[in-house]
Amino acid sequence: MLVPPFFLKHMFDIILKRKEGTNVLKGIKLRLYPNRTQQNQLEQMFGNDRFVWNQMLAMMNERYQNNKDLPFLGKFKLNYLLKPLKKEYPFLKTSDSSSLQVVNEFLTQSWKNFFQDKSGQIGKPRFHSRKYLKKSYTGYVKTSKTGVLQNTKVKRYTVVLEPTGKYYLSLQAEIPEPEKYSLTDKQVGIDVGVADLAILSNELKYPSFDSSYFEKKAKIWQKKYSRRRHLVKLLVLQDRNKRVLCPRSLESFTNWQKAQKSIAKYQAKAANQCRDYLHKLTTHLVKQYDVIAIEDLKTKNLQKNHHLTKSIANASWRIFRQMLEYKCEWYGKKLIAVDPKNTSRICSKCGYNSGAKPLEIREWTCSKCQTKHDRDINAAVNILHKGSTKLNGQGLAMVTS
Ligand SMILES: [Zn+2]
């Protein structure tokens, strides 16, 4: 038997649909890339959930053994027990308290299933082992990922660590009912870049969002901020050295704080407009194509001296990919992520691998079949080929355009 919260994850695999007025509840699954510190934090959360589950289960088991006629405890009764448990085991306080309540909810549900099952197929809830390779945590999770969603109210977050070592975020979200997009019978491969965000195998190019105006503004305020803060620091130091009666603090000066807010304002504006742009672009793409092949990349190698460009581009690609992921799912289209290996080295016409090409080379000619290639379009075509091979491997027919 599958016990919650693992059960919950399964529900996400199929798209959840429950009407609530004009809104529907949907399950969305996104890939997460936690850093080492975050991984450790999550490990603690997984452990806390497991601990509470096992403690509560042990108690319930004992109750059941002592008197089989005792009604089992509901989730509210279990939630009362969380307080003394947290006192005894302070490490539980690191968890968001709603997440521990969710554990109780799942536990209650699986006892209910056990009692209500007349067929005898559903066993008693089992203890969760540390060795179990799949881990999950349901509760409040702060992540930039949820920002890719528009007009959504997230009801529940679940972070899952799958046995493959990959982390996912499953969301239960309330969204306005999406309109259905009709099938177009078209497939496309997409390469991502810096100047052009998306380069399509059919030679269309979509530029990256130009946030230079906001960046310039943010930079101006950054300079003002540094200058003002530096001056204020000097004044505060002066007060201290002179041992004045009421020395002024950094916080008593507002002008540097104003500058700080302005920086944040322009950064937020850039991010919002970029997100809007990505929404429009991804919706357009999902409408146009039934199958979209993209590279499965965490980061793409760019010129090493362009750190800022690189981080901005990486952020855009991540959001772009995530939007495509869930929009394809919502609108009944297919997104295929392919291995990025050699996509920029192979000639899409004859398949000859002429090796790595420096990034400044935007066009090249295949030394074998003499085809002249635009670097990015060639890569996009290769991505489409890989995607179609992958699709066909799944036993689905696909016509390459
Ligand atoms: Zn060739």
Short mmCIF file of C-alpha atoms and ligand atoms in Angstrom, two decimals:
data_model
loop_
_atom_site.label_atom_id
_atom_site.label_comp_id
_atom_site.label_asym_id
_atom_site.label_seq_id
_atom_site.Cartn_x
_atom_site.Cartn_y
_atom_site.Cartn_z
CA MET A 1 0.00 0.00 0.00
CA LEU A 2 1.14 3.46 -0.73
CA VAL A 3 1.02 5.57 2.34
CA PRO A 4 0.71 9.32 2.31
CA PRO A 5 2.50 11.60 1.78
CA PHE A 6 3.86 9.45 -1.03
CA PHE A 7 0.32 8.91 -2.09
CA LEU A 8 -0.03 12.63 -2.60
CA LYS A 9 2.75 12.71 -5.15
CA HIS A 10 0.96 10.16 -7.26
CA MET A 11 -2.02 12.38 -7.52
CA PHE A 12 0.18 15.00 -9.06
CA ASP A 13 1.24 12.69 -11.83
CA ILE A 14 -2.21 12.82 -13.22
CA ILE A 15 -3.46 16.35 -13.51
CA LEU A 16 -5.79 17.02 -10.67
CA LYS A 17 -9.01 18.64 -11.59
CA ARG A 18 -11.59 19.66 -9.11
CA LYS A 19 -14.04 22.40 -9.89
CA GLU A 20 -14.25 25.29 -7.49
CA GLY A 21 -16.39 27.88 -9.12
CA THR A 22 -14.59 28.93 -12.25
CA ASN A 23 -11.26 27.92 -10.75
CA VAL A 24 -9.76 24.49 -10.95
CA LEU A 25 -7.27 22.79 -8.71
CA LYS A 26 -4.22 21.61 -10.55
CA GLY A 27 -1.13 19.67 -9.72
CA ILE A 28 2.09 21.13 -11.01
CA LYS A 29 5.48 19.52 -10.77
CA LEU A 30 8.64 21.56 -11.13
CA ARG A 31 12.28 20.60 -10.88
CA LEU A 32 14.20 22.13 -7.97
CA TYR A 33 17.92 22.72 -7.69
CA PRO A 34 18.66 23.25 -3.99
CA ASN A 35 22.22 24.13 -3.03
CA ARG A 36 24.15 22.21 -0.39
CA THR A 37 22.80 24.27 2.53
CA GLN A 38 19.25 23.99 1.28
CA GLN A 39 19.70 20.26 0.78
CA ASN A 40 20.72 19.95 4.41
CA GLN A 41 17.73 22.01 5.50
CA LEU A 42 15.42 19.82 3.45
CA GLU A 43 17.01 16.70 4.90
CA GLN A 44 16.10 18.06 8.33
CA MET A 45 12.52 18.71 7.20
CA PHE A 46 12.20 15.21 5.74
CA GLY A 47 13.57 13.83 8.99
CA ASN A 48 11.16 15.85 11.12
CA ASP A 49 8.16 14.67 9.13
CA ARG A 50 9.35 11.09 9.39
CA PHE A 51 9.92 11.51 13.12
CA VAL A 52 6.44 12.90 13.77
CA TRP A 53 4.84 10.24 11.60
CA ASN A 54 6.63 7.45 13.45
CA GLN A 55 5.96 8.90 16.92
CA MET A 56 2.27 9.41 16.26
CA LEU A 57 1.98 6.02 14.61
CA ALA A 58 3.64 4.27 17.55
CA MET A 59 1.18 5.95 19.91
CA MET A 60 -1.80 5.05 17.72
CA ASN A 61 -0.59 1.45 17.43
CA GLU A 62 -0.44 1.17 21.18
CA ARG A 63 -3.91 2.61 21.57
CA TYR A 64 -5.21 0.16 19.02
CA GLN A 65 -3.48 -2.78 20.69
CA ASN A 66 -4.80 -1.86 24.13
CA ASN A 67 -8.36 -1.56 22.96
CA LYS A 68 -9.40 -2.37 19.41
CA ASP A 69 -12.73 -0.63 19.95
CA LEU A 70 -11.20 2.76 20.68
CA PRO A 71 -12.03 5.21 17.95
CA PHE A 72 -8.81 6.36 16.31
CA LEU A 73 -7.66 9.91 16.90
CA GLY A 74 -8.58 12.54 14.36
CA LYS A 75 -6.09 15.04 12.99
CA PHE A 76 -7.14 17.80 15.42
CA LYS A 77 -6.49 15.58 18.42
CA LEU A 78 -3.13 14.65 16.93
CA ASN A 79 -2.33 18.30 16.36
CA TYR A 80 -2.80 18.96 20.08
CA LEU A 81 -0.06 16.44 20.72
CA LEU A 82 2.39 18.35 18.54
CA LYS A 83 2.99 20.96 21.19
CA PRO A 84 4.31 18.62 23.91
CA LEU A 85 6.24 16.71 21.24
CA LYS A 86 7.98 19.90 20.15
CA LYS A 87 8.84 20.68 23.76
CA GLU A 88 10.43 17.30 24.17
CA TYR A 89 12.19 17.39 20.80
CA PRO A 90 13.09 21.04 20.09
CA PHE A 91 14.56 20.18 16.67
CA LEU A 92 10.98 19.86 15.44
CA LYS A 93 10.66 23.61 15.75
CA THR A 94 12.77 23.96 12.61
CA SER A 95 9.77 22.72 10.64
CA ASP A 96 6.94 24.92 9.58
CA SER A 97 4.16 23.87 11.97
CA SER A 98 1.63 23.47 9.18
CA SER A 99 3.86 20.80 7.67
CA LEU A 100 3.71 18.68 10.81
CA GLN A 101 -0.06 19.07 10.80
CA VAL A 102 -0.09 17.77 7.26
CA VAL A 103 1.74 14.67 8.50
CA ASN A 104 -1.05 14.16 11.03
CA GLU A 105 -3.62 14.61 8.33
CA PHE A 106 -2.00 11.93 6.19
CA LEU A 107 -1.68 9.59 9.12
CA THR A 108 -5.34 10.02 10.03
CA GLN A 109 -6.28 9.40 6.43
CA SER A 110 -4.34 6.17 6.21
CA TRP A 111 -5.90 4.89 9.43
CA LYS A 112 -9.27 5.77 8.00
CA ASN A 113 -8.44 3.85 4.84
CA PHE A 114 -7.40 0.89 6.94
CA PHE A 115 -10.59 0.87 8.98
CA GLN A 116 -12.94 1.52 6.11
CA ASP A 117 -11.42 -1.08 3.83
CA LYS A 118 -13.62 -4.15 3.79
CA SER A 119 -11.55 -6.07 1.26
CA GLY A 120 -8.63 -6.50 3.65
CA GLN A 121 -6.16 -5.27 1.05
CA ILE A 122 -5.17 -2.11 2.83
CA GLY A 123 -2.83 -2.73 5.74
CA LYS A 124 -2.19 -0.66 8.81
CA PRO A 125 -0.06 2.43 8.26
CA ARG A 126 3.62 1.55 8.36
CA PHE A 127 6.62 3.22 9.91
CA HIS A 128 8.73 5.34 7.63
CA SER A 129 12.30 4.25 7.36
CA ARG A 130 15.29 6.53 7.05
CA LYS A 131 16.49 4.20 4.33
CA TYR A 132 13.49 4.82 2.15
CA LEU A 133 14.96 6.55 -0.86
CA LYS A 134 12.06 8.75 -1.72
CA LYS A 135 11.52 11.59 0.68
CA SER A 136 8.95 14.29 0.80
CA TYR A 137 8.00 17.33 2.79
CA THR A 138 4.71 19.16 2.60
CA GLY A 139 4.52 22.61 4.05
CA TYR A 140 5.43 26.14 3.31
CA VAL A 141 8.41 26.38 1.00
CA LYS A 142 9.89 29.67 -0.03
CA THR A 143 11.12 29.39 -3.57
CA SER A 144 11.61 31.59 -6.58
CA LYS A 145 9.94 28.86 -8.63
CA THR A 146 6.44 29.76 -7.63
CA GLY A 147 6.97 33.17 -9.18
CA VAL A 148 6.65 31.62 -12.63
CA LEU A 149 2.98 31.01 -12.01
CA GLN A 150 0.45 33.65 -12.83
CA ASN A 151 -3.03 34.09 -11.34
CA THR A 152 -2.53 31.14 -9.07
CA LYS A 153 -3.20 30.55 -5.44
CA VAL A 154 -0.94 27.82 -4.17
CA LYS A 155 -2.76 25.58 -1.72
CA ARG A 156 -0.02 23.15 -0.88
CA TYR A 157 3.69 22.74 -1.51
CA THR A 158 5.45 19.40 -1.45
CA VAL A 159 9.16 18.98 -1.96
CA VAL A 160 10.09 15.50 -3.11
CA LEU A 161 13.52 13.93 -3.29
CA GLU A 162 13.24 11.05 -5.68
CA PRO A 163 15.47 7.97 -5.56
CA THR A 164 17.29 9.38 -8.59
CA GLY A 165 18.58 12.18 -6.36
CA LYS A 166 16.49 14.78 -8.19
CA TYR A 167 14.42 17.27 -6.27
CA TYR A 168 10.94 18.31 -7.34
CA LEU A 169 8.41 20.77 -6.11
CA SER A 170 4.82 19.66 -6.39
CA LEU A 171 2.21 22.33 -6.09
CA GLN A 172 -1.46 22.10 -5.60
CA ALA A 173 -2.69 25.33 -7.04
CA GLU A 174 -5.96 26.98 -7.77
CA ILE A 175 -6.01 28.55 -11.18
CA PRO A 176 -8.62 29.98 -13.53
CA GLU A 177 -9.82 27.28 -15.90
CA PRO A 178 -7.48 27.34 -18.90
CA GLU A 179 -8.87 27.44 -22.38
CA LYS A 180 -8.04 24.39 -24.43
CA TYR A 181 -5.57 24.85 -27.23
CA SER A 182 -6.30 22.91 -30.37
CA LEU A 183 -3.62 20.62 -31.75
CA THR A 184 -1.57 22.05 -34.61
CA ASP A 185 0.37 18.94 -35.61
CA LYS A 186 3.61 20.95 -35.47
CA GLN A 187 6.86 20.14 -33.68
CA VAL A 188 9.75 22.40 -32.89
CA GLY A 189 13.23 22.31 -31.40
CA ILE A 190 14.34 25.28 -29.32
CA ASP A 191 17.87 26.41 -28.53
CA VAL A 192 18.32 29.11 -25.92
CA GLY A 193 20.79 31.95 -26.19
CA VAL A 194 21.73 35.33 -24.83
CA ALA A 195 20.93 37.93 -27.49
CA ASP A 196 18.10 35.78 -28.73
CA LEU A 197 16.38 33.95 -25.94
CA ALA A 198 14.78 31.31 -28.12
CA ILE A 199 16.01 30.13 -31.49
CA LEU A 200 13.63 27.75 -33.23
CA SER A 201 14.40 24.91 -35.61
CA ASN A 202 12.14 26.58 -38.18
CA GLU A 203 14.53 29.56 -38.15
CA LEU A 204 12.36 31.90 -36.09
CA LYS A 205 14.20 33.85 -33.39
CA TYR A 206 12.74 35.52 -30.32
CA PRO A 207 14.94 38.14 -28.64
CA SER A 208 15.76 38.20 -24.94
CA PHE A 209 13.93 40.70 -22.80
CA ASP A 210 15.77 44.01 -22.84
CA SER A 211 16.02 45.14 -19.24
CA SER A 212 18.86 47.59 -19.84
CA TYR A 213 16.72 50.63 -18.97
CA PHE A 214 15.92 49.31 -15.49
CA GLU A 215 19.43 48.04 -15.01
CA LYS A 216 20.81 51.47 -15.78
CA LYS A 217 18.42 53.04 -13.26
CA ALA A 218 19.27 50.45 -10.63
CA LYS A 219 22.96 51.09 -11.20
CA ILE A 220 22.55 54.84 -10.70
CA TRP A 221 20.77 54.23 -7.41
CA GLN A 222 23.37 51.69 -6.42
CA LYS A 223 26.02 54.39 -6.73
CA LYS A 224 23.94 56.87 -4.73
CA TYR A 225 23.34 54.24 -2.11
CA SER A 226 27.04 53.45 -1.68
CA ARG A 227 27.98 57.11 -1.48
CA ARG A 228 25.23 58.00 0.99
CA ARG A 229 25.86 55.02 3.20
CA HIS A 230 29.56 55.73 3.28
CA LEU A 231 28.94 59.32 4.40
CA VAL A 232 26.47 58.26 7.06
CA LYS A 233 28.92 55.72 8.39
CA LEU A 234 31.52 58.45 8.76
CA LEU A 235 29.06 60.63 10.67
CA VAL A 236 28.12 57.81 13.01
CA LEU A 237 31.79 57.09 13.64
CA GLN A 238 32.46 60.77 14.28
CA ASP A 239 29.69 60.86 16.88
CA ARG A 240 31.12 57.86 18.60
CA ASN A 241 34.67 59.20 18.63
CA LYS A 242 33.55 62.56 19.94
CA ARG A 243 31.49 60.78 22.58
CA VAL A 244 28.49 62.99 21.93
CA LEU A 245 25.56 62.67 24.31
CA CYS A 246 23.16 61.09 21.83
CA PRO A 247 25.19 59.44 19.05
CA ARG A 248 23.24 59.02 15.82
CA SER A 249 22.74 55.52 14.44
CA LEU A 250 22.85 54.34 10.82
CA GLU A 251 19.10 53.83 10.93
CA SER A 252 18.41 57.42 11.91
CA PHE A 253 19.44 58.54 8.42
CA THR A 254 16.77 57.97 5.80
CA ASN A 255 18.46 59.02 2.57
CA TRP A 256 20.56 55.89 2.15
CA GLN A 257 17.54 53.76 2.97
CA LYS A 258 15.56 55.55 0.29
CA ALA A 259 18.29 54.73 -2.21
CA GLN A 260 18.20 51.11 -1.12
CA LYS A 261 14.48 50.97 -1.78
CA SER A 262 14.93 52.52 -5.21
CA ILE A 263 17.44 49.85 -6.19
CA ALA A 264 14.99 47.16 -5.15
CA LYS A 265 12.17 48.91 -7.00
CA TYR A 266 14.00 48.94 -10.32
CA GLN A 267 15.23 45.40 -9.91
CA ALA A 268 11.69 44.24 -9.24
CA LYS A 269 10.39 46.16 -12.25
CA ALA A 270 12.94 44.48 -14.49
CA ALA A 271 12.07 41.06 -13.11
CA ASN A 272 8.31 41.59 -13.45
CA GLN A 273 8.42 42.84 -16.99
CA CYS A 274 10.79 40.07 -17.96
CA ARG A 275 8.38 37.54 -16.46
CA ASP A 276 5.47 39.07 -18.35
CA TYR A 277 7.44 38.81 -21.55
CA LEU A 278 8.28 35.18 -20.86
CA HIS A 279 4.62 34.44 -20.17
CA LYS A 280 3.60 35.86 -23.52
CA LEU A 281 6.37 34.04 -25.35
CA THR A 282 5.77 30.64 -23.75
CA THR A 283 2.00 30.84 -24.21
CA HIS A 284 2.57 31.68 -27.85
CA LEU A 285 4.92 28.72 -28.30
CA VAL A 286 2.63 26.25 -26.57
CA LYS A 287 -0.25 27.43 -28.75
CA GLN A 288 1.79 27.03 -31.92
CA TYR A 289 3.40 23.65 -31.36
CA ASP A 290 2.22 20.25 -30.13
CA VAL A 291 5.70 18.98 -29.35
CA ILE A 292 8.50 21.18 -28.07
CA ALA A 293 12.03 19.85 -27.68
CA ILE A 294 14.50 21.74 -25.53
CA GLU A 295 17.92 21.09 -24.06
CA ASP A 296 17.99 19.67 -20.56
CA LEU A 297 20.46 22.14 -19.17
CA LYS A 298 21.25 23.41 -15.76
CA THR A 299 23.61 26.04 -17.01
CA LYS A 300 24.99 26.72 -20.40
CA ASN A 301 28.57 27.67 -20.99
CA LEU A 302 28.95 31.29 -21.87
CA GLN A 303 31.94 33.52 -22.10
CA LYS A 304 33.57 33.50 -18.69
CA ASN A 305 33.98 37.27 -18.59
CA HIS A 306 30.24 37.88 -18.75
CA HIS A 307 29.19 36.92 -15.27
CA LEU A 308 26.22 39.25 -15.09
CA THR A 309 24.89 38.33 -18.53
CA LYS A 310 25.35 34.71 -17.61
CA SER A 311 23.37 34.85 -14.40
CA ILE A 312 20.58 36.86 -16.00
CA ALA A 313 20.42 34.51 -18.97
CA ASN A 314 20.45 31.46 -16.73
CA ALA A 315 17.59 32.84 -14.67
CA SER A 316 15.55 33.55 -17.81
CA TRP A 317 16.16 30.09 -19.22
CA ARG A 318 15.07 28.47 -16.01
CA ILE A 319 11.83 30.42 -15.90
CA PHE A 320 11.31 29.88 -19.63
CA ARG A 321 11.69 26.14 -19.22
CA GLN A 322 9.44 26.00 -16.20
CA MET A 323 6.68 27.94 -17.88
CA LEU A 324 6.90 25.65 -20.90
CA GLU A 325 6.80 22.66 -18.60
CA TYR A 326 3.59 23.46 -16.83
CA LYS A 327 1.86 25.15 -19.74
CA CYS A 328 2.46 22.10 -21.93
CA GLU A 329 0.92 20.00 -19.22
CA TRP A 330 -2.06 22.28 -18.82
CA TYR A 331 -2.81 22.64 -22.49
CA GLY A 332 -2.22 19.04 -23.47
CA LYS A 333 1.05 19.60 -25.36
CA LYS A 334 4.34 17.75 -25.01
CA LEU A 335 7.69 19.06 -23.78
CA ILE A 336 10.75 16.89 -24.31
CA ALA A 337 14.07 17.68 -22.66
CA VAL A 338 17.05 16.24 -24.52
CA ASP A 339 20.69 15.72 -23.65
CA PRO A 340 22.54 18.89 -24.78
CA LYS A 341 25.65 16.91 -25.74
CA ASN A 342 26.99 17.77 -29.20
CA THR A 343 23.96 19.78 -30.29
CA SER A 344 26.22 22.65 -31.34
CA ARG A 345 28.90 20.41 -32.87
CA ILE A 346 26.95 18.14 -35.18
CA CYS A 347 25.86 19.17 -38.66
CA SER A 348 22.09 18.86 -38.67
CA LYS A 349 22.11 17.94 -42.33
CA CYS A 350 24.62 15.09 -42.53
CA GLY A 351 25.35 14.36 -38.88
CA TYR A 352 29.10 15.01 -39.12
CA ASN A 353 30.67 16.09 -35.82
CA SER A 354 33.21 18.83 -36.52
CA GLY A 355 34.00 19.47 -32.85
CA ALA A 356 33.62 22.45 -30.57
CA LYS A 357 33.40 25.91 -32.08
CA PRO A 358 34.33 29.08 -30.22
CA LEU A 359 31.27 31.07 -29.14
CA GLU A 360 32.06 34.05 -31.34
CA ILE A 361 31.59 31.88 -34.42
CA ARG A 362 27.95 32.45 -35.31
CA GLU A 363 28.02 30.80 -38.73
CA TRP A 364 29.96 27.88 -40.08
CA THR A 365 30.11 25.53 -43.03
CA CYS A 366 30.10 21.77 -42.61
CA SER A 367 33.41 20.40 -43.88
CA LYS A 368 31.72 17.23 -45.06
CA CYS A 369 28.53 18.26 -46.84
CA GLN A 370 29.34 21.98 -47.30
CA THR A 371 26.04 23.11 -45.75
CA LYS A 372 26.20 26.63 -44.38
CA HIS A 373 24.83 26.81 -40.87
CA ASP A 374 23.59 29.48 -38.50
CA ARG A 375 25.06 28.20 -35.25
CA ASP A 376 21.89 28.50 -33.18
CA ILE A 377 19.41 27.32 -35.77
CA ASN A 378 21.59 24.29 -36.46
CA ALA A 379 21.57 23.50 -32.73
CA ALA A 380 17.78 23.91 -32.60
CA VAL A 381 17.37 21.47 -35.50
CA ASN A 382 19.62 18.96 -33.71
CA ILE A 383 17.53 19.40 -30.57
CA LEU A 384 14.40 18.68 -32.58
CA HIS A 385 16.01 15.54 -34.04
CA LYS A 386 16.99 14.33 -30.59
CA GLY A 387 13.52 15.07 -29.30
CA SER A 388 11.86 13.15 -32.10
CA THR A 389 14.17 10.18 -31.53
CA LYS A 390 13.25 10.24 -27.87
CA LEU A 391 9.56 10.43 -28.69
CA ASN A 392 9.77 7.57 -31.17
CA GLY A 393 11.62 5.57 -28.57
CA GLN A 394 8.50 5.87 -26.47
CA GLY A 395 6.54 4.23 -29.28
CA LEU A 396 4.89 7.40 -30.49
CA ALA A 397 4.94 8.38 -34.10
CA MET A 398 6.15 11.83 -34.95
CA VAL A 399 6.59 13.55 -38.25
CA THR A 400 9.59 15.81 -38.39
CA SER A 401 8.98 18.98 -40.26
ZN ZN B 1 27.18 18.29 -42.97
#
